[in-house]
N, C-alpha and C. Protein backbone atom coordinates (compact mmCIF):
# COMPACT_ATOMS: atom_id res chain seq x y z
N UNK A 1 12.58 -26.20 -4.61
CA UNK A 1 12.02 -25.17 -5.47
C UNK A 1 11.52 -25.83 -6.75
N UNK A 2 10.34 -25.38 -7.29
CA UNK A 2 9.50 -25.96 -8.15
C UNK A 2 9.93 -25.09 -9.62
N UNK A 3 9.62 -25.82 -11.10
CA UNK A 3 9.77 -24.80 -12.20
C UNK A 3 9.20 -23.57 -11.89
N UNK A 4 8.01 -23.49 -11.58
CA UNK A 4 7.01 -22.54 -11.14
C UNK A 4 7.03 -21.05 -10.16
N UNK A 5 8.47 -21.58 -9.63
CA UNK A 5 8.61 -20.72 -8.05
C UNK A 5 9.16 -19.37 -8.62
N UNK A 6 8.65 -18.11 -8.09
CA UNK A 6 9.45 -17.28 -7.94
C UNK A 6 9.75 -16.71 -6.81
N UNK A 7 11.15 -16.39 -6.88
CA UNK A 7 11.99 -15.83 -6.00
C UNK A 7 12.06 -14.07 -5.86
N UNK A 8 11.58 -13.86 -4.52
CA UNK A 8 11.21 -12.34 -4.33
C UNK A 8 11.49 -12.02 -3.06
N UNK A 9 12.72 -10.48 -3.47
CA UNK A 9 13.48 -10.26 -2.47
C UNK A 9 12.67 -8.84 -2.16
N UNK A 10 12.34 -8.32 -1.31
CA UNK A 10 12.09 -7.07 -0.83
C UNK A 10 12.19 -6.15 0.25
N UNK A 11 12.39 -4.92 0.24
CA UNK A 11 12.92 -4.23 0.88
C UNK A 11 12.01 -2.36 1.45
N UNK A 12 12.48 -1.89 2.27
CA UNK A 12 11.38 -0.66 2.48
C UNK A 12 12.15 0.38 3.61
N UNK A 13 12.48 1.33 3.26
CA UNK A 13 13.08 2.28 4.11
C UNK A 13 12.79 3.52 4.40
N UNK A 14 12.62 4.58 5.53
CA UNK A 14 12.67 5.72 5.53
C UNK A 14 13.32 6.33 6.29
N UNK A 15 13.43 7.86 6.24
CA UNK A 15 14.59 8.87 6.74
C UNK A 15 13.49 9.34 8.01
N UNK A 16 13.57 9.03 9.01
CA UNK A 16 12.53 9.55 10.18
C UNK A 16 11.66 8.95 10.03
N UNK A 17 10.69 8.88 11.30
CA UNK A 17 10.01 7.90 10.80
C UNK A 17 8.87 8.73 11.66
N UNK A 18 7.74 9.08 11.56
CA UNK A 18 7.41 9.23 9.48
C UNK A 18 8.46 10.18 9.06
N UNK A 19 8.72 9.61 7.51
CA UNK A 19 9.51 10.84 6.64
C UNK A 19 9.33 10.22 5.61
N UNK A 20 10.70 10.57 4.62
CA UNK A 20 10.46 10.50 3.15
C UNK A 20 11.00 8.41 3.22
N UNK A 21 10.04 7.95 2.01
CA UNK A 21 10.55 6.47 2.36
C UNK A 21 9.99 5.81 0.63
N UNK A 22 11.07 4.72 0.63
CA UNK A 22 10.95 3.86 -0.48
C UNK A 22 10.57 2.39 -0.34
N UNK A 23 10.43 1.79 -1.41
CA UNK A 23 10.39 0.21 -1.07
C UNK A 23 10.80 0.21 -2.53
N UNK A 24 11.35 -1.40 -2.45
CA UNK A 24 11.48 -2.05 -3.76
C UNK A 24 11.98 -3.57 -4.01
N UNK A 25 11.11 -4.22 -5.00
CA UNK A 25 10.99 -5.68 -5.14
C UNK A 25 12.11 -6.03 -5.92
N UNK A 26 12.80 -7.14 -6.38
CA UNK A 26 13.52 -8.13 -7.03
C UNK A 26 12.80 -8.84 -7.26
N UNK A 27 12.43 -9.77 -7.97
CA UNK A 27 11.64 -10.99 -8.28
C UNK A 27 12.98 -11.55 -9.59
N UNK A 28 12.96 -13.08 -9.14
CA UNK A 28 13.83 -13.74 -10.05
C UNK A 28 12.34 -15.13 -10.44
N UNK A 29 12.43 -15.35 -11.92
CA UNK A 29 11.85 -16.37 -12.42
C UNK A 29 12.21 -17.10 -13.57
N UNK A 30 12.76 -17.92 -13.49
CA UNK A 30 12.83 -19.19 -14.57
C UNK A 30 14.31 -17.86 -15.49
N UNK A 31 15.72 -17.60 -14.43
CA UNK A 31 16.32 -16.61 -15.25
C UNK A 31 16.57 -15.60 -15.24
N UNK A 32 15.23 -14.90 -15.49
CA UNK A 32 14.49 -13.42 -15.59
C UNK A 32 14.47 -12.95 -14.21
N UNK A 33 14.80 -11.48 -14.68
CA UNK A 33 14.32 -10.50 -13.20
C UNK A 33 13.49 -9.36 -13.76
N UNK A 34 13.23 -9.25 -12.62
CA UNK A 34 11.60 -7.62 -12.95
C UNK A 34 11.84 -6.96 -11.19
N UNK A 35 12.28 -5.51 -11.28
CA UNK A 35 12.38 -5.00 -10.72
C UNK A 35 11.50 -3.98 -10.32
N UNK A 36 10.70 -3.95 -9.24
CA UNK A 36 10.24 -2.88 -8.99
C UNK A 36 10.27 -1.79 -7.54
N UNK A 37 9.81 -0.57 -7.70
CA UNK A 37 10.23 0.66 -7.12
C UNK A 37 9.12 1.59 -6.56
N UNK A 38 9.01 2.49 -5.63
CA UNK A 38 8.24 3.04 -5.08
C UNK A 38 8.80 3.87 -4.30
N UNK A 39 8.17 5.07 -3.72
CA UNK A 39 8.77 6.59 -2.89
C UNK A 39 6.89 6.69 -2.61
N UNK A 40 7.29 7.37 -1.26
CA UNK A 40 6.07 8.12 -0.61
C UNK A 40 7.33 9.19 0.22
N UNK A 41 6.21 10.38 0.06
CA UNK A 41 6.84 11.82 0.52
C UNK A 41 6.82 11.65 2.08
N UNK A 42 5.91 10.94 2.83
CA UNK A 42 5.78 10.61 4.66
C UNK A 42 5.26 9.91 4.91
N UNK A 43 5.75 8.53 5.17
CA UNK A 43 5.76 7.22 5.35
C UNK A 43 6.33 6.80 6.65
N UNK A 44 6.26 5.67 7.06
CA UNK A 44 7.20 4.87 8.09
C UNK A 44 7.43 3.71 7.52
N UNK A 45 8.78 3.02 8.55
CA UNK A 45 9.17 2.22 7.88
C UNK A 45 8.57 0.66 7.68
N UNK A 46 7.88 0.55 8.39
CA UNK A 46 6.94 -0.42 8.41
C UNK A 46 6.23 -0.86 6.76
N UNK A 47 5.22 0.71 7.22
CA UNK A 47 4.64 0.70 5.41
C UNK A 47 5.20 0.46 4.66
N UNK A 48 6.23 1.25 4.63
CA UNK A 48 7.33 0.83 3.03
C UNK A 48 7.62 -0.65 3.08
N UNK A 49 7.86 -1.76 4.19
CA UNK A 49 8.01 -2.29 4.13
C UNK A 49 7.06 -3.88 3.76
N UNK A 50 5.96 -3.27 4.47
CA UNK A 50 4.31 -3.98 3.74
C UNK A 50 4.38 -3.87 2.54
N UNK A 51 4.43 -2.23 1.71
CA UNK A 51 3.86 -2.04 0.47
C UNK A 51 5.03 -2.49 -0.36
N UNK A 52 5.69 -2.98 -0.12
CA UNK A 52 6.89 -4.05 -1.27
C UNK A 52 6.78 -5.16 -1.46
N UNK A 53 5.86 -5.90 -0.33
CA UNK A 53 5.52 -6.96 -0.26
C UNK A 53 4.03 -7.20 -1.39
N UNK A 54 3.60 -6.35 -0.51
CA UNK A 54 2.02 -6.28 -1.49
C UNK A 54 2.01 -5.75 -2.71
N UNK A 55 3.26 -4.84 -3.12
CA UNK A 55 3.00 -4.72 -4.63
C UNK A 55 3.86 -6.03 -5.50
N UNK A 56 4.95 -6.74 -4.93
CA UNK A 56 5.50 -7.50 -5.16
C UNK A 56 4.35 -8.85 -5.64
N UNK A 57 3.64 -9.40 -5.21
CA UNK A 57 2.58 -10.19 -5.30
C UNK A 57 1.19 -9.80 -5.70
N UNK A 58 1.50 -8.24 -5.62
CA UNK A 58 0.21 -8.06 -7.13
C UNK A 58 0.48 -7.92 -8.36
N UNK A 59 1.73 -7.88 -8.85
CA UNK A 59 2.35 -7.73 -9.70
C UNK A 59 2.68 -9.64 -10.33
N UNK A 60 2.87 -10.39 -9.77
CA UNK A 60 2.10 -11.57 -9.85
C UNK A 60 1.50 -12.00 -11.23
N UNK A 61 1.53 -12.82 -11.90
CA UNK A 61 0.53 -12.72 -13.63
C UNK A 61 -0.62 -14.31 -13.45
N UNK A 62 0.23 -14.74 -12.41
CA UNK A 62 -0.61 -16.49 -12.41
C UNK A 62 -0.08 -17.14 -10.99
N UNK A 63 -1.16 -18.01 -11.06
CA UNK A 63 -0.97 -18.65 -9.64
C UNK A 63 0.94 -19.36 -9.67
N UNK A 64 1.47 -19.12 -8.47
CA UNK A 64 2.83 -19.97 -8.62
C UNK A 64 3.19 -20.04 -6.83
N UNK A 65 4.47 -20.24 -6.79
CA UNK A 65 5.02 -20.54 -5.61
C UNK A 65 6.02 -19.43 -5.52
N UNK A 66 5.74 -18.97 -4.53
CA UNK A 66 7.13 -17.69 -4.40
C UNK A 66 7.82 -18.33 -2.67
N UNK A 67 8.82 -17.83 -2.98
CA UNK A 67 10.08 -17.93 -2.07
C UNK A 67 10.62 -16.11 -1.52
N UNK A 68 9.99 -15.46 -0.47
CA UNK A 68 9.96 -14.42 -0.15
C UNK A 68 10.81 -14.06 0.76
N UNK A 69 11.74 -13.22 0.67
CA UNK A 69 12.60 -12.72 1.56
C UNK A 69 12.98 -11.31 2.01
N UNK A 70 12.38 -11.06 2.93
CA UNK A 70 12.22 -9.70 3.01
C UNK A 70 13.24 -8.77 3.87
C-alpha cells in the first residue's frame, strides 16, 4: 500500500428484491474516514450494490490507488 492509497469498504442491501434498499461506503485515507450513505424506495440488491461502488469513486478528489472491498 502506497501513501496515496485509499481504502474503501462497501456495501448494498435490500428487503425483497426489488424493495426498499441501501448502500454505503467507508473510505479510510492517510487516518481519516468519510462515510457515505444512500436509500432507494425499490431497488435490488445488485444496484445497491453497484451504486456504493460508483458513488464511492466519484466521490474521489484526485487520481490515487484504492484498495476496494466490497
Amino acid at each position: 500500500m502506497t501513501d496515496n492509497t485509499v481504502v474503501m469498504y462497501t456495501d448494498g442491501a435490500c428487503r425483497g428484491n426489488p424493495g426498499p434498499g441501501g448502500w454505503g461506503v467507508l473510505m479510510r485515507y492517510q487516518g481519516s474516514e468519510k462515510k457515505l450513505k444512500g436509500y432507494e424506495s425499490e431497488t435490488t440488491n445488485n444496484r445497491m450494490e453497484l451504486t456504493a461502488v460508483i458513488r464511492g469513486l466519484a466521490a474521489l478528489k484526485r487520481k490515487c490507488h484504492v484498495e476496494l472491498y466490497t
